[in-house]
Amino acid sequence: MMRTTLDLPEELVQEAMEVAHVKTKTNVIILALTELIRKSKISDLKKFKGKVDLNIDLDLLRGR
């Protein structure tokens, strides 16, 4: 863990805590950072949409 001092708008933090149903400022910041990273990774994966040809026969894989 790392200790950091931040100047954040109180209303913004409170609203985020209410929306996320989180009780502590630390947890809402962790949640926000985790979601930011997750969305960035999803955005990176979307670049491959339609570019990867997966020639997979699902019936064959499922033993049908």
Short mmCIF file of N, CA and C in Angstrom, two decimals:
data_model
loop_
_atom_site.label_atom_id
_atom_site.label_comp_id
_atom_site.label_asym_id
_atom_site.label_seq_id
_atom_site.Cartn_x
_atom_site.Cartn_y
_atom_site.Cartn_z
N MET A 1 0.83 -1.19 0.00
CA MET A 1 0.00 0.00 0.00
C MET A 1 0.88 1.25 0.00
N MET A 2 0.25 2.33 -0.43
CA MET A 2 0.97 3.59 -0.53
C MET A 2 0.07 4.69 0.03
N ARG A 3 0.64 5.55 0.85
CA ARG A 3 -0.12 6.68 1.39
C ARG A 3 0.07 7.87 0.46
N THR A 4 -1.05 8.52 0.14
CA THR A 4 -1.02 9.67 -0.76
C THR A 4 -2.01 10.72 -0.26
N THR A 5 -1.64 11.96 -0.37
CA THR A 5 -2.54 13.05 -0.03
C THR A 5 -3.10 13.62 -1.32
N LEU A 6 -4.42 13.72 -1.39
CA LEU A 6 -5.09 14.22 -2.58
C LEU A 6 -6.04 15.34 -2.22
N ASP A 7 -6.16 16.31 -3.09
CA ASP A 7 -7.17 17.36 -2.95
C ASP A 7 -8.28 17.04 -3.94
N LEU A 8 -9.40 16.54 -3.42
CA LEU A 8 -10.53 16.12 -4.25
C LEU A 8 -11.77 16.90 -3.87
N PRO A 9 -12.63 17.20 -4.84
CA PRO A 9 -13.90 17.87 -4.51
C PRO A 9 -14.76 16.97 -3.62
N GLU A 10 -15.10 17.46 -2.46
CA GLU A 10 -15.85 16.67 -1.48
C GLU A 10 -17.17 16.16 -2.04
N GLU A 11 -17.89 17.03 -2.79
CA GLU A 11 -19.18 16.61 -3.35
C GLU A 11 -19.02 15.45 -4.31
N LEU A 12 -17.94 15.48 -5.10
CA LEU A 12 -17.68 14.43 -6.07
C LEU A 12 -17.41 13.10 -5.37
N VAL A 13 -16.61 13.14 -4.33
CA VAL A 13 -16.28 11.92 -3.59
C VAL A 13 -17.54 11.38 -2.90
N GLN A 14 -18.32 12.24 -2.29
CA GLN A 14 -19.53 11.80 -1.61
C GLN A 14 -20.53 11.19 -2.59
N GLU A 15 -20.70 11.82 -3.75
CA GLU A 15 -21.62 11.28 -4.74
C GLU A 15 -21.14 9.93 -5.25
N ALA A 16 -19.85 9.79 -5.48
CA ALA A 16 -19.29 8.52 -5.93
C ALA A 16 -19.51 7.43 -4.88
N MET A 17 -19.34 7.78 -3.61
CA MET A 17 -19.55 6.81 -2.53
C MET A 17 -21.01 6.36 -2.49
N GLU A 18 -21.93 7.29 -2.69
CA GLU A 18 -23.36 6.94 -2.67
C GLU A 18 -23.73 6.07 -3.87
N VAL A 19 -23.27 6.45 -5.03
CA VAL A 19 -23.60 5.72 -6.26
C VAL A 19 -23.03 4.30 -6.22
N ALA A 20 -21.81 4.17 -5.69
CA ALA A 20 -21.14 2.87 -5.65
C ALA A 20 -21.50 2.06 -4.41
N HIS A 21 -22.26 2.66 -3.50
CA HIS A 21 -22.62 2.00 -2.24
C HIS A 21 -21.36 1.57 -1.49
N VAL A 22 -20.42 2.51 -1.38
CA VAL A 22 -19.15 2.27 -0.71
C VAL A 22 -19.09 3.19 0.50
N LYS A 23 -18.55 2.68 1.61
CA LYS A 23 -18.58 3.44 2.85
C LYS A 23 -17.34 4.27 3.13
N THR A 24 -16.23 3.98 2.45
CA THR A 24 -15.01 4.74 2.74
C THR A 24 -14.47 5.42 1.49
N LYS A 25 -13.76 6.50 1.71
CA LYS A 25 -13.15 7.24 0.60
C LYS A 25 -12.08 6.39 -0.08
N THR A 26 -11.33 5.65 0.72
CA THR A 26 -10.29 4.78 0.16
C THR A 26 -10.90 3.76 -0.79
N ASN A 27 -11.98 3.13 -0.36
CA ASN A 27 -12.60 2.10 -1.20
C ASN A 27 -13.20 2.67 -2.48
N VAL A 28 -13.74 3.88 -2.42
CA VAL A 28 -14.31 4.46 -3.64
C VAL A 28 -13.20 4.85 -4.62
N ILE A 29 -12.06 5.28 -4.12
CA ILE A 29 -10.93 5.60 -5.00
C ILE A 29 -10.38 4.32 -5.63
N ILE A 30 -10.25 3.26 -4.84
CA ILE A 30 -9.77 1.97 -5.36
C ILE A 30 -10.73 1.46 -6.44
N LEU A 31 -12.02 1.54 -6.16
CA LEU A 31 -13.03 1.10 -7.13
C LEU A 31 -12.94 1.92 -8.42
N ALA A 32 -12.80 3.23 -8.30
CA ALA A 32 -12.72 4.09 -9.47
C ALA A 32 -11.49 3.77 -10.31
N LEU A 33 -10.35 3.56 -9.67
CA LEU A 33 -9.13 3.23 -10.41
C LEU A 33 -9.24 1.87 -11.08
N THR A 34 -9.82 0.91 -10.39
CA THR A 34 -10.01 -0.43 -10.95
C THR A 34 -10.91 -0.37 -12.18
N GLU A 35 -12.00 0.38 -12.09
CA GLU A 35 -12.93 0.52 -13.22
C GLU A 35 -12.27 1.24 -14.40
N LEU A 36 -11.47 2.25 -14.12
CA LEU A 36 -10.77 2.96 -15.18
C LEU A 36 -9.84 2.02 -15.95
N ILE A 37 -9.10 1.21 -15.22
CA ILE A 37 -8.19 0.24 -15.85
C ILE A 37 -8.98 -0.80 -16.63
N ARG A 38 -10.07 -1.31 -16.05
CA ARG A 38 -10.89 -2.33 -16.73
C ARG A 38 -11.45 -1.79 -18.04
N LYS A 39 -11.97 -0.57 -18.01
CA LYS A 39 -12.55 0.03 -19.22
C LYS A 39 -11.48 0.28 -20.28
N SER A 40 -10.29 0.65 -19.85
CA SER A 40 -9.19 0.85 -20.79
C SER A 40 -8.82 -0.45 -21.49
N LYS A 41 -8.78 -1.55 -20.73
CA LYS A 41 -8.46 -2.86 -21.30
C LYS A 41 -9.53 -3.30 -22.29
N ILE A 42 -10.79 -3.06 -21.94
CA ILE A 42 -11.90 -3.41 -22.84
C ILE A 42 -11.79 -2.60 -24.13
N SER A 43 -11.47 -1.32 -24.01
CA SER A 43 -11.31 -0.47 -25.18
C SER A 43 -10.19 -0.98 -26.08
N ASP A 44 -9.10 -1.42 -25.47
CA ASP A 44 -7.99 -1.98 -26.25
C ASP A 44 -8.41 -3.25 -26.98
N LEU A 45 -9.21 -4.09 -26.33
CA LEU A 45 -9.67 -5.33 -26.96
C LEU A 45 -10.62 -5.06 -28.12
N LYS A 46 -11.41 -3.99 -28.02
CA LYS A 46 -12.37 -3.66 -29.07
C LYS A 46 -11.69 -3.32 -30.39
N LYS A 47 -10.41 -2.96 -30.34
CA LYS A 47 -9.66 -2.66 -31.55
C LYS A 47 -9.52 -3.90 -32.44
N PHE A 48 -9.63 -5.07 -31.84
CA PHE A 48 -9.47 -6.32 -32.57
C PHE A 48 -10.78 -6.84 -33.16
N LYS A 49 -11.90 -6.17 -32.86
CA LYS A 49 -13.20 -6.62 -33.34
C LYS A 49 -13.20 -6.73 -34.86
N GLY A 50 -13.54 -7.90 -35.35
CA GLY A 50 -13.61 -8.14 -36.78
C GLY A 50 -12.27 -8.42 -37.43
N LYS A 51 -11.19 -8.41 -36.65
CA LYS A 51 -9.86 -8.62 -37.22
C LYS A 51 -9.29 -9.99 -36.90
N VAL A 52 -9.91 -10.70 -35.98
CA VAL A 52 -9.42 -12.02 -35.60
C VAL A 52 -10.40 -13.05 -36.16
N ASP A 53 -9.89 -13.94 -36.99
CA ASP A 53 -10.73 -14.97 -37.58
C ASP A 53 -10.58 -16.25 -36.77
N LEU A 54 -11.59 -16.56 -36.01
CA LEU A 54 -11.59 -17.78 -35.22
C LEU A 54 -12.45 -18.81 -35.96
N ASN A 55 -11.84 -19.60 -36.76
CA ASN A 55 -12.54 -20.62 -37.53
C ASN A 55 -12.77 -21.82 -36.62
N ILE A 56 -13.77 -21.71 -35.76
CA ILE A 56 -14.05 -22.74 -34.76
C ILE A 56 -15.41 -23.36 -35.04
N ASP A 57 -15.45 -24.67 -35.05
CA ASP A 57 -16.71 -25.40 -35.20
C ASP A 57 -17.19 -25.77 -33.79
N LEU A 58 -18.12 -24.99 -33.27
CA LEU A 58 -18.61 -25.23 -31.91
C LEU A 58 -19.27 -26.59 -31.75
N ASP A 59 -19.97 -27.04 -32.77
CA ASP A 59 -20.59 -28.36 -32.70
C ASP A 59 -19.54 -29.45 -32.54
N LEU A 60 -18.43 -29.32 -33.26
CA LEU A 60 -17.36 -30.29 -33.16
C LEU A 60 -16.73 -30.24 -31.77
N LEU A 61 -16.50 -29.04 -31.26
CA LEU A 61 -15.92 -28.90 -29.93
C LEU A 61 -16.82 -29.45 -28.84
N ARG A 62 -18.12 -29.33 -29.03
CA ARG A 62 -19.08 -29.82 -28.03
C ARG A 62 -19.44 -31.27 -28.22
N GLY A 63 -18.84 -31.91 -29.22
CA GLY A 63 -19.06 -33.33 -29.43
C GLY A 63 -20.41 -33.67 -30.03
N ARG A 64 -20.95 -32.79 -30.82
CA ARG A 64 -22.28 -33.03 -31.41
C ARG A 64 -22.15 -33.66 -32.77
#
